[in-house]
Amino acid sequence: MEKLLKISEFNLILKYAFRDLVRNYRKIFSIILTLFISLFILSAILTIEDSLKKELNDNAKSLLGGDVEIDYNRVQGNLELVDKVREFTTVSSMVEFTTMVSGINDTNQSLFTRIKTVDKKYPLYGEVIHEPVGAMDRIHQEKNTIIVNENIFKTLDLKVNEKIKVQNQLFTVVGVIKSLPDVSGFVAFGDFAITSKETLDLLKLNSLGSFLNYEYKVKFNDGDNTKVTRNKIKEIFKDDLTVRLRYPENSASGLRRVIDNFSQFLSLVSISAMLIAGIGIANTLLSFINQSNMSIAVKKALGFFSLNIKTIYYLQLLILLTFVSVASYALSFLLVPVADVYLSEGLGLNIKPLFSLTNFIKIFLVGMLVLIIFSIPTINAIDQVKASNLFRNVFQNLQFYYSKKSIFVSLLFLTALMMLFVIGSARPLYSLIYFLAFFICLIVFFLLSKFIVFLLKSLKNMSNIPLKVSIKNITQTKGITPITIMSLGLGVTLLLTLALVGTNFKREIAKSIPEIAPDYFFIGIQNSDRDLFESTIIEMDSNAKLEIVPLVATGIVKINGIDPRTYIKKDNNSYWVIGSDRRSSWAAEVPEDNPITEGKWWDLSKPNKLQISLDSEVAKDFNIKLGDIFTLNIYGREIEGKIVNFRAVDYRDLSINFAMLFNPEFASTIPHEYLATAKFE
């Protein structure tokens, strides 16, 4: 018989593989179960993620609120240009702002709320699901009426037609919002409410300046060419530097990032579990091969080469993997309706199971790579079995067998497994670091196992026979002690890591945050009211810790003359700084909790020049150097400022922090309002 496999030989090997698998499937049931659980978890993650992304893509227009969004942010914008768009499309205008909503009943609570003021055309796509019927009509027909989301309704213990206070105005709650079509920002993760555009004037619009957002949603007419109509709108606004056009493909970007990050985290946890399970699979497979020791010897006596027998075992694993992959992927569809219950309630998204050949292939490849990596040293042990064993009345205990070639092949497959997760992940660098940390832990536990064996071997003169035998089994040269310690160590490390992260996060929210967080936030304090506000707080509590800072909305238009959005990617950690307008402030002295890391404080000899102090992390992420020029959009005017220093900003301390601070000699002349925090003794 030639060593190379022929068709007839392969058919015979395939026949043996099926026969042995049917006979011995009970012996390898633990392999089947372990593989199924690992692949089922990964399948569920990929299936739910895919279903979510499809839902977001299919409802992109509803999520954005139109075919195009014209965003003027804090200013009303050029209404003449908006009217030109109205000539060939349907336009719905809205204003969003953030303020405090307070109950006037016994609850005496306040909630930070994002309020949408909408016209009668809203929504252009989708529908607002609310109770009772007719509530949306009432906000347009009756003054001072509002619809709130379920959390506000429950927290403030409200009833329909009960009143709440928005700023200094009383509003009647006429309904409860179950879900909105345009899910984004606060609507996705915070409290929100809807009122009519006509009631906006009652809230003293000028007192909300820094927290306003003017938006115009555009719906194309049926039959309009999307590309042509988009270009037509772009042409209208080409000279307006204050406007930002958004399209359906950019909708719910924050929600998409959350999904990507959460999916990546769960995927890495699942592959860690699979690698840990792979160690157990290797042990089980070795035990199974040891039980088949005589059967292997018989096959070799009949003329089978080691390669033929190895092929039988690899085929058995491949057959198992095929059935387990199909079962785990199919059953993962059952979890989608469960996830849909929570998503439909919280975000108004309705997801359905979606078959993806790409996902199935990925699941199959992951399972195959894990099986191959951990079965190579096990199946290679077959080389240790000799046909002559049949003539000896002895049992040969097989051990993991490594050669330079097998180690190289294992590392090759391991690299392929890592690349499978790293290349397709939202944050490739994080995935790579995670894998490196995982294998460092693996090495640590391997060295720990050697240290434990060394310590146990040093124990001598023991009279306890069972203990002596136990130590002998643990310390034998080819024992499974290293494998066992690595498997248990990694498993416990993973569980402890998840538990510690969860516990610390809960403790931070429950204990640490309340201790350092201010008791109250005050927004929209006008220049004329600042002194009165400060004196009122001091009268209430002379020991109150009060912090008042000026506030102005700014947008970074250019960095060194180039639009940063053209070269800074959205997955950049500091993209939020340029993604939309940010609130900035100024200070005469270096803030105590914002030490300078590079550069010098303000150059007082240049009071007429804008100087900027930048968060050092933002500078690092954007590759900003001292002396670089930022072009800022401040109330429709473009002003250039020079970066003069970097600060270490810790946003976790819950004090008032800003990515950018300006020199007060220049900035104090800019129209502004104040933000304040107060913590009482």
PDB file of C-alpha atoms in Angstrom, residues 42-303:
ATOM      1  CA  LEU A  42     -20.434  32.544  19.348  1.00  0.00           C
ATOM      2  CA  SER A  43     -23.341  31.824  16.967  1.00  0.00           C
ATOM      3  CA  ALA A  44     -25.790  33.697  19.193  1.00  0.00           C
ATOM      4  CA  ILE A  45     -23.518  36.754  19.351  1.00  0.00           C
ATOM      5  CA  LEU A  46     -22.978  36.877  15.580  1.00  0.00           C
ATOM      6  CA  THR A  47     -26.635  36.176  14.764  1.00  0.00           C
ATOM      7  CA  ILE A  48     -28.022  38.874  17.062  1.00  0.00           C
ATOM      8  CA  GLU A  49     -25.387  41.367  15.878  1.00  0.00           C
ATOM      9  CA  ASP A  50     -26.197  40.649  12.228  1.00  0.00           C
ATOM     10  CA  SER A  51     -29.944  40.940  12.846  1.00  0.00           C
ATOM     11  CA  LEU A  52     -29.436  44.241  14.648  1.00  0.00           C
ATOM     12  CA  LYS A  53     -27.302  45.705  11.876  1.00  0.00           C
ATOM     13  CA  LYS A  54     -29.818  44.629   9.243  1.00  0.00           C
ATOM     14  CA  GLU A  55     -32.601  46.278  11.234  1.00  0.00           C
ATOM     15  CA  LEU A  56     -30.572  49.488  11.440  1.00  0.00           C
ATOM     16  CA  ASN A  57     -29.786  49.422   7.711  1.00  0.00           C
ATOM     17  CA  ASP A  58     -33.363  48.590   6.682  1.00  0.00           C
ATOM     18  CA  ASN A  59     -34.743  51.409   8.823  1.00  0.00           C
ATOM     19  CA  ALA A  60     -31.965  53.915   8.210  1.00  0.00           C
ATOM     20  CA  LYS A  61     -34.380  56.569   6.916  1.00  0.00           C
ATOM     21  CA  SER A  62     -36.653  56.181   9.930  1.00  0.00           C
ATOM     22  CA  LEU A  63     -33.702  56.307  12.311  1.00  0.00           C
ATOM     23  CA  LEU A  64     -32.447  59.510  10.695  1.00  0.00           C
ATOM     24  CA  GLY A  65     -35.964  60.884  10.340  1.00  0.00           C
ATOM     25  CA  GLY A  66     -35.712  61.571   6.618  1.00  0.00           C
ATOM     26  CA  ASP A  67     -33.737  61.132   3.401  1.00  0.00           C
ATOM     27  CA  VAL A  68     -31.472  63.995   4.472  1.00  0.00           C
ATOM     28  CA  GLU A  69     -30.996  65.848   7.746  1.00  0.00           C
ATOM     29  CA  ILE A  70     -30.036  69.520   7.608  1.00  0.00           C
ATOM     30  CA  ASP A  71     -28.362  70.190  10.942  1.00  0.00           C
ATOM     31  CA  TYR A  72     -27.672  73.786  12.001  1.00  0.00           C
ATOM     32  CA  ASN A  73     -26.932  72.791  15.577  1.00  0.00           C
ATOM     33  CA  ARG A  74     -27.306  75.793  17.919  1.00  0.00           C
ATOM     34  CA  VAL A  75     -28.541  78.399  15.381  1.00  0.00           C
ATOM     35  CA  GLN A  76     -31.762  78.574  13.418  1.00  0.00           C
ATOM     36  CA  GLY A  77     -29.826  78.660  10.183  1.00  0.00           C
ATOM     37  CA  ASN A  78     -30.452  80.204   6.809  1.00  0.00           C
ATOM     38  CA  LEU A  79     -34.215  79.798   6.361  1.00  0.00           C
ATOM     39  CA  GLU A  80     -34.036  81.059   2.780  1.00  0.00           C
ATOM     40  CA  LEU A  81     -31.898  78.053   1.839  1.00  0.00           C
ATOM     41  CA  VAL A  82     -34.228  75.717   3.738  1.00  0.00           C
ATOM     42  CA  ASP A  83     -37.192  77.206   1.854  1.00  0.00           C
ATOM     43  CA  LYS A  84     -35.441  76.423  -1.436  1.00  0.00           C
ATOM     44  CA  VAL A  85     -35.279  72.765  -0.381  1.00  0.00           C
ATOM     45  CA  ARG A  86     -39.000  72.904   0.490  1.00  0.00           C
ATOM     46  CA  GLU A  87     -39.767  73.735  -3.146  1.00  0.00           C
ATOM     47  CA  PHE A  88     -38.998  70.184  -4.309  1.00  0.00           C
ATOM     48  CA  THR A  89     -39.170  68.103  -1.100  1.00  0.00           C
ATOM     49  CA  THR A  90     -41.121  67.782   2.139  1.00  0.00           C
ATOM     50  CA  VAL A  91     -39.359  69.379   5.107  1.00  0.00           C
ATOM     51  CA  SER A  92     -40.138  68.871   8.781  1.00  0.00           C
ATOM     52  CA  SER A  93     -38.433  71.268  11.181  1.00  0.00           C
ATOM     53  CA  MET A  94     -37.641  70.528  14.811  1.00  0.00           C
ATOM     54  CA  VAL A  95     -35.608  71.923  17.652  1.00  0.00           C
ATOM     55  CA  GLU A  96     -34.015  69.744  20.315  1.00  0.00           C
ATOM     56  CA  PHE A  97     -32.782  71.001  23.654  1.00  0.00           C
ATOM     57  CA  THR A  98     -31.726  69.599  26.992  1.00  0.00           C
ATOM     58  CA  THR A  99     -33.265  70.793  30.228  1.00  0.00           C
ATOM     59  CA  MET A 100     -34.611  69.642  33.583  1.00  0.00           C
ATOM     60  CA  VAL A 101     -38.127  68.245  33.852  1.00  0.00           C
ATOM     61  CA  SER A 102     -39.615  68.279  37.357  1.00  0.00           C
ATOM     62  CA  GLY A 103     -42.682  66.764  38.936  1.00  0.00           C
ATOM     63  CA  ILE A 104     -44.955  68.975  41.041  1.00  0.00           C
ATOM     64  CA  ASN A 105     -46.504  66.075  42.928  1.00  0.00           C
ATOM     65  CA  ASP A 106     -45.182  64.425  46.078  1.00  0.00           C
ATOM     66  CA  THR A 107     -42.198  62.848  44.264  1.00  0.00           C
ATOM     67  CA  ASN A 108     -40.413  66.233  44.025  1.00  0.00           C
ATOM     68  CA  GLN A 109     -37.922  64.749  41.532  1.00  0.00           C
ATOM     69  CA  SER A 110     -36.177  66.189  38.491  1.00  0.00           C
ATOM     70  CA  LEU A 111     -34.800  64.445  35.424  1.00  0.00           C
ATOM     71  CA  PHE A 112     -32.281  65.592  32.811  1.00  0.00           C
ATOM     72  CA  THR A 113     -34.346  65.378  29.621  1.00  0.00           C
ATOM     73  CA  ARG A 114     -33.892  65.863  25.881  1.00  0.00           C
ATOM     74  CA  ILE A 115     -36.995  67.566  24.489  1.00  0.00           C
ATOM     75  CA  LYS A 116     -37.973  67.539  20.810  1.00  0.00           C
ATOM     76  CA  THR A 117     -40.221  70.322  19.567  1.00  0.00           C
ATOM     77  CA  VAL A 118     -41.799  69.083  16.338  1.00  0.00           C
ATOM     78  CA  ASP A 119     -44.208  70.297  13.677  1.00  0.00           C
ATOM     79  CA  LYS A 120     -47.292  68.526  12.323  1.00  0.00           C
ATOM     80  CA  LYS A 121     -45.308  66.780   9.567  1.00  0.00           C
ATOM     81  CA  TYR A 122     -43.245  64.810  12.097  1.00  0.00           C
ATOM     82  CA  PRO A 123     -42.388  61.988  11.643  1.00  0.00           C
ATOM     83  CA  LEU A 124     -41.630  61.814   7.931  1.00  0.00           C
ATOM     84  CA  TYR A 125     -40.768  58.104   8.227  1.00  0.00           C
ATOM     85  CA  GLY A 126     -42.012  55.545  10.717  1.00  0.00           C
ATOM     86  CA  GLU A 127     -44.438  56.360  13.504  1.00  0.00           C
ATOM     87  CA  VAL A 128     -44.463  57.471  17.108  1.00  0.00           C
ATOM     88  CA  ILE A 129     -45.937  54.670  19.202  1.00  0.00           C
ATOM     89  CA  HIS A 130     -47.696  56.274  22.153  1.00  0.00           C
ATOM     90  CA  GLU A 131     -50.594  56.026  24.561  1.00  0.00           C
ATOM     91  CA  PRO A 132     -53.369  57.103  24.672  1.00  0.00           C
ATOM     92  CA  VAL A 133     -54.476  57.441  21.060  1.00  0.00           C
ATOM     93  CA  GLY A 134     -54.612  61.039  19.911  1.00  0.00           C
ATOM     94  CA  ALA A 135     -51.874  62.351  22.203  1.00  0.00           C
ATOM     95  CA  MET A 136     -49.742  63.508  19.246  1.00  0.00           C
ATOM     96  CA  ASP A 137     -52.686  65.509  17.901  1.00  0.00           C
ATOM     97  CA  ARG A 138     -53.250  67.150  21.283  1.00  0.00           C
ATOM     98  CA  ILE A 139     -49.729  68.614  21.503  1.00  0.00           C
ATOM     99  CA  HIS A 140     -50.414  70.518  18.262  1.00  0.00           C
ATOM    100  CA  GLN A 141     -53.948  71.550  19.219  1.00  0.00           C
ATOM    101  CA  GLU A 142     -53.431  72.512  22.874  1.00  0.00           C
ATOM    102  CA  LYS A 143     -50.791  74.808  24.303  1.00  0.00           C
ATOM    103  CA  ASN A 144     -48.375  73.680  27.001  1.00  0.00           C
ATOM    104  CA  THR A 145     -48.853  69.979  26.340  1.00  0.00           C
ATOM    105  CA  ILE A 146     -46.139  67.348  26.250  1.00  0.00           C
ATOM    106  CA  ILE A 147     -45.620  63.601  25.762  1.00  0.00           C
ATOM    107  CA  VAL A 148     -42.913  61.959  27.895  1.00  0.00           C
ATOM    108  CA  ASN A 149     -41.104  58.641  27.686  1.00  0.00           C
ATOM    109  CA  GLU A 150     -41.963  55.735  29.989  1.00  0.00           C
ATOM    110  CA  ASN A 151     -39.075  56.294  32.393  1.00  0.00           C
ATOM    111  CA  ILE A 152     -40.101  59.902  33.100  1.00  0.00           C
ATOM    112  CA  PHE A 153     -43.713  58.790  33.493  1.00  0.00           C
ATOM    113  CA  LYS A 154     -42.805  56.101  36.042  1.00  0.00           C
ATOM    114  CA  THR A 155     -40.043  57.959  37.906  1.00  0.00           C
ATOM    115  CA  LEU A 156     -42.134  61.096  38.447  1.00  0.00           C
ATOM    116  CA  ASP A 157     -45.175  58.905  39.217  1.00  0.00           C
ATOM    117  CA  LEU A 158     -47.283  60.733  36.649  1.00  0.00           C
ATOM    118  CA  LYS A 159     -50.785  60.248  35.312  1.00  0.00           C
ATOM    119  CA  VAL A 160     -52.170  61.377  31.961  1.00  0.00           C
ATOM    120  CA  ASN A 161     -53.293  65.033  32.126  1.00  0.00           C
ATOM    121  CA  GLU A 162     -51.089  65.647  35.178  1.00  0.00           C
ATOM    122  CA  LYS A 163     -48.778  68.657  35.086  1.00  0.00           C
ATOM    123  CA  ILE A 164     -44.980  68.824  35.162  1.00  0.00           C
ATOM    124  CA  LYS A 165     -42.587  71.749  35.176  1.00  0.00           C
ATOM    125  CA  VAL A 166     -40.227  72.394  32.259  1.00  0.00           C
ATOM    126  CA  GLN A 167     -37.958  75.255  33.288  1.00  0.00           C
ATOM    127  CA  ASN A 168     -40.443  77.722  34.819  1.00  0.00           C
ATOM    128  CA  GLN A 169     -43.423  76.672  32.699  1.00  0.00           C
ATOM    129  CA  LEU A 170     -46.139  74.149  33.537  1.00  0.00           C
ATOM    130  CA  PHE A 171     -46.908  71.520  30.898  1.00  0.00           C
ATOM    131  CA  THR A 172     -49.729  68.990  30.821  1.00  0.00           C
ATOM    132  CA  VAL A 173     -48.611  65.407  30.194  1.00  0.00           C
ATOM    133  CA  VAL A 174     -51.053  64.126  27.566  1.00  0.00           C
ATOM    134  CA  GLY A 175     -49.406  60.784  26.766  1.00  0.00           C
ATOM    135  CA  VAL A 176     -46.558  58.320  27.091  1.00  0.00           C
ATOM    136  CA  ILE A 177     -44.072  57.513  24.309  1.00  0.00           C
ATOM    137  CA  LYS A 178     -43.453  53.808  23.786  1.00  0.00           C
ATOM    138  CA  SER A 179     -40.958  54.265  20.953  1.00  0.00           C
ATOM    139  CA  LEU A 180     -39.727  56.822  18.438  1.00  0.00           C
ATOM    140  CA  PRO A 181     -38.637  56.113  14.847  1.00  0.00           C
ATOM    141  CA  ASP A 182     -35.595  58.422  14.933  1.00  0.00           C
ATOM    142  CA  VAL A 183     -33.489  56.667  17.571  1.00  0.00           C
ATOM    143  CA  SER A 184     -30.236  58.445  18.389  1.00  0.00           C
ATOM    144  CA  GLY A 185     -28.320  60.083  21.212  1.00  0.00           C
ATOM    145  CA  PHE A 186     -30.499  60.784  24.239  1.00  0.00           C
ATOM    146  CA  VAL A 187     -33.453  59.090  22.580  1.00  0.00           C
ATOM    147  CA  ALA A 188     -31.507  55.835  22.576  1.00  0.00           C
ATOM    148  CA  PHE A 189     -29.971  56.018  26.047  1.00  0.00           C
ATOM    149  CA  GLY A 190     -31.579  58.893  27.976  1.00  0.00           C
ATOM    150  CA  ASP A 191     -34.901  60.435  28.895  1.00  0.00           C
ATOM    151  CA  PHE A 192     -36.816  62.320  26.228  1.00  0.00           C
ATOM    152  CA  ALA A 193     -40.105  64.067  25.545  1.00  0.00           C
ATOM    153  CA  ILE A 194     -41.997  65.614  22.621  1.00  0.00           C
ATOM    154  CA  THR A 195     -43.905  68.864  22.445  1.00  0.00           C
ATOM    155  CA  SER A 196     -45.098  71.053  19.598  1.00  0.00           C
ATOM    156  CA  LYS A 197     -42.955  73.635  17.903  1.00  0.00           C
ATOM    157  CA  GLU A 198     -45.544  76.304  18.727  1.00  0.00           C
ATOM    158  CA  THR A 199     -44.884  76.008  22.463  1.00  0.00           C
ATOM    159  CA  LEU A 200     -41.145  76.597  22.112  1.00  0.00           C
ATOM    160  CA  ASP A 201     -41.454  80.365  22.503  1.00  0.00           C
ATOM    161  CA  LEU A 202     -42.959  79.865  25.955  1.00  0.00           C
ATOM    162  CA  LEU A 203     -39.659  78.431  27.183  1.00  0.00           C
ATOM    163  CA  LYS A 204     -37.669  81.628  26.574  1.00  0.00           C
ATOM    164  CA  LEU A 205     -35.560  80.347  23.736  1.00  0.00           C
ATOM    165  CA  ASN A 206     -32.618  82.640  24.421  1.00  0.00           C
ATOM    166  CA  SER A 207     -32.021  80.999  27.798  1.00  0.00           C
ATOM    167  CA  LEU A 208     -31.329  77.674  26.160  1.00  0.00           C
ATOM    168  CA  GLY A 209     -28.742  78.827  23.627  1.00  0.00           C
ATOM    169  CA  SER A 210     -25.882  76.450  24.295  1.00  0.00           C
ATOM    170  CA  PHE A 211     -28.089  73.373  24.420  1.00  0.00           C
ATOM    171  CA  LEU A 212     -30.210  73.959  21.331  1.00  0.00           C
ATOM    172  CA  ASN A 213     -30.072  71.915  18.176  1.00  0.00           C
ATOM    173  CA  TYR A 214     -31.954  73.035  15.067  1.00  0.00           C
ATOM    174  CA  GLU A 215     -32.698  70.255  12.598  1.00  0.00           C
ATOM    175  CA  TYR A 216     -34.617  70.063   9.341  1.00  0.00           C
ATOM    176  CA  LYS A 217     -35.623  66.599   8.160  1.00  0.00           C
ATOM    177  CA  VAL A 218     -36.082  66.196   4.411  1.00  0.00           C
ATOM    178  CA  LYS A 219     -38.224  63.605   2.616  1.00  0.00           C
ATOM    179  CA  PHE A 220     -37.848  63.127  -1.126  1.00  0.00           C
ATOM    180  CA  ASN A 221     -40.882  62.842  -3.375  1.00  0.00           C
ATOM    181  CA  ASP A 222     -41.795  59.412  -4.715  1.00  0.00           C
ATOM    182  CA  GLY A 223     -39.841  58.645  -7.868  1.00  0.00           C
ATOM    183  CA  ASP A 224     -37.108  61.206  -7.188  1.00  0.00           C
ATOM    184  CA  ASN A 225     -33.586  60.094  -7.980  1.00  0.00           C
ATOM    185  CA  THR A 226     -31.820  59.938  -4.607  1.00  0.00           C
ATOM    186  CA  LYS A 227     -28.372  60.827  -5.920  1.00  0.00           C
ATOM    187  CA  VAL A 228     -29.616  63.739  -8.045  1.00  0.00           C
ATOM    188  CA  THR A 229     -31.752  65.172  -5.225  1.00  0.00           C
ATOM    189  CA  ARG A 230     -28.896  64.874  -2.729  1.00  0.00           C
ATOM    190  CA  ASN A 231     -26.546  66.711  -5.079  1.00  0.00           C
ATOM    191  CA  LYS A 232     -29.175  69.402  -5.584  1.00  0.00           C
ATOM    192  CA  ILE A 233     -29.385  69.964  -1.812  1.00  0.00           C
ATOM    193  CA  LYS A 234     -25.584  69.956  -1.517  1.00  0.00           C
ATOM    194  CA  GLU A 235     -25.415  72.640  -4.195  1.00  0.00           C
ATOM    195  CA  ILE A 236     -27.880  74.826  -2.270  1.00  0.00           C
ATOM    196  CA  PHE A 237     -25.828  74.662   0.939  1.00  0.00           C
ATOM    197  CA  LYS A 238     -22.342  74.589  -0.612  1.00  0.00           C
ATOM    198  CA  ASP A 239     -21.463  78.094   0.641  1.00  0.00           C
ATOM    199  CA  ASP A 240     -23.071  77.707   4.083  1.00  0.00           C
ATOM    200  CA  LEU A 241     -20.278  76.697   6.465  1.00  0.00           C
ATOM    201  CA  THR A 242     -22.566  76.413   9.500  1.00  0.00           C
ATOM    202  CA  VAL A 243     -24.693  73.563   8.162  1.00  0.00           C
ATOM    203  CA  ARG A 244     -24.037  69.842   8.307  1.00  0.00           C
ATOM    204  CA  LEU A 245     -25.843  67.391   6.039  1.00  0.00           C
ATOM    205  CA  ARG A 246     -26.429  63.862   7.282  1.00  0.00           C
ATOM    206  CA  TYR A 247     -27.706  60.874   5.341  1.00  0.00           C
ATOM    207  CA  PRO A 248     -29.441  57.603   6.311  1.00  0.00           C
ATOM    208  CA  GLU A 249     -26.207  55.614   6.139  1.00  0.00           C
ATOM    209  CA  ASN A 250     -24.863  57.834   8.959  1.00  0.00           C
ATOM    210  CA  SER A 251     -27.931  57.463  11.174  1.00  0.00           C
ATOM    211  CA  ALA A 252     -27.743  56.077  14.725  1.00  0.00           C
ATOM    212  CA  SER A 253     -23.942  56.101  14.606  1.00  0.00           C
ATOM    213  CA  GLY A 254     -23.746  56.079  18.405  1.00  0.00           C
ATOM    214  CA  LEU A 255     -25.989  53.039  18.609  1.00  0.00           C
ATOM    215  CA  ARG A 256     -23.927  51.278  15.951  1.00  0.00           C
ATOM    216  CA  ARG A 257     -20.734  51.917  17.925  1.00  0.00           C
ATOM    217  CA  VAL A 258     -22.303  50.497  21.074  1.00  0.00           C
ATOM    218  CA  ILE A 259     -23.375  47.371  19.170  1.00  0.00           C
ATOM    219  CA  ASP A 260     -19.902  46.956  17.637  1.00  0.00           C
ATOM    220  CA  ASN A 261     -18.098  47.390  20.960  1.00  0.00           C
ATOM    221  CA  PHE A 262     -20.448  45.112  22.882  1.00  0.00           C
ATOM    222  CA  SER A 263     -20.321  42.465  20.163  1.00  0.00           C
ATOM    223  CA  GLN A 264     -16.520  42.609  20.079  1.00  0.00           C
ATOM    224  CA  PHE A 265     -16.325  42.199  23.850  1.00  0.00           C
ATOM    225  CA  LEU A 266     -18.656  39.190  23.845  1.00  0.00           C
ATOM    226  CA  SER A 267     -16.873  37.643  20.848  1.00  0.00           C
ATOM    227  CA  LEU A 268     -13.502  37.859  22.593  1.00  0.00           C
ATOM    228  CA  VAL A 269     -14.971  36.328  25.747  1.00  0.00           C
ATOM    229  CA  SER A 270     -16.494  33.507  23.680  1.00  0.00           C
ATOM    230  CA  ILE A 271     -13.239  32.740  21.837  1.00  0.00           C
ATOM    231  CA  SER A 272     -11.442  32.739  25.191  1.00  0.00           C
ATOM    232  CA  ALA A 273     -13.963  30.194  26.436  1.00  0.00           C
ATOM    233  CA  MET A 274     -13.383  28.147  23.274  1.00  0.00           C
ATOM    234  CA  LEU A 275      -9.616  28.152  23.731  1.00  0.00           C
ATOM    235  CA  ILE A 276     -10.021  27.100  27.355  1.00  0.00           C
ATOM    236  CA  ALA A 277     -12.473  24.420  26.252  1.00  0.00           C
ATOM    237  CA  GLY A 278      -9.931  23.350  23.616  1.00  0.00           C
ATOM    238  CA  ILE A 279      -7.547  22.330  26.396  1.00  0.00           C
ATOM    239  CA  GLY A 280     -10.262  20.098  27.823  1.00  0.00           C
ATOM    240  CA  ILE A 281     -11.034  18.712  24.378  1.00  0.00           C
ATOM    241  CA  ALA A 282      -7.362  17.781  23.953  1.00  0.00           C
ATOM    242  CA  ASN A 283      -7.432  15.849  27.247  1.00  0.00           C
ATOM    243  CA  THR A 284     -10.656  14.042  26.339  1.00  0.00           C
ATOM    244  CA  LEU A 285      -9.357  13.167  22.887  1.00  0.00           C
ATOM    245  CA  LEU A 286      -6.118  11.819  24.350  1.00  0.00           C
ATOM    246  CA  SER A 287      -8.107   9.657  26.759  1.00  0.00           C
ATOM    247  CA  PHE A 288     -10.208   8.367  23.851  1.00  0.00           C
ATOM    248  CA  ILE A 289      -7.085   7.515  21.800  1.00  0.00           C
ATOM    249  CA  ASN A 290      -5.601   5.714  24.809  1.00  0.00           C
ATOM    250  CA  GLN A 291      -8.763   3.614  25.024  1.00  0.00           C
ATOM    251  CA  SER A 292      -8.369   2.833  21.315  1.00  0.00           C
ATOM    252  CA  ASN A 293      -4.714   1.873  21.759  1.00  0.00           C
ATOM    253  CA  MET A 294      -5.163  -1.763  20.755  1.00  0.00           C
ATOM    254  CA  SER A 295      -7.488  -0.830  17.884  1.00  0.00           C
ATOM    255  CA  ILE A 296      -4.782   1.464  16.488  1.00  0.00           C
ATOM    256  CA  ALA A 297      -2.189  -1.309  16.829  1.00  0.00           C
ATOM    257  CA  VAL A 298      -4.511  -3.719  14.941  1.00  0.00           C
ATOM    258  CA  LYS A 299      -4.938  -1.196  12.108  1.00  0.00           C
ATOM    259  CA  LYS A 300      -1.163  -0.809  11.836  1.00  0.00           C
ATOM    260  CA  ALA A 301      -0.771  -4.613  11.783  1.00  0.00           C
ATOM    261  CA  LEU A 302      -3.268  -4.733   8.887  1.00  0.00           C
ATOM    262  CA  GLY A 303      -1.169  -2.294   6.867  1.00  0.00           C
TER     263      GLY A 303
END
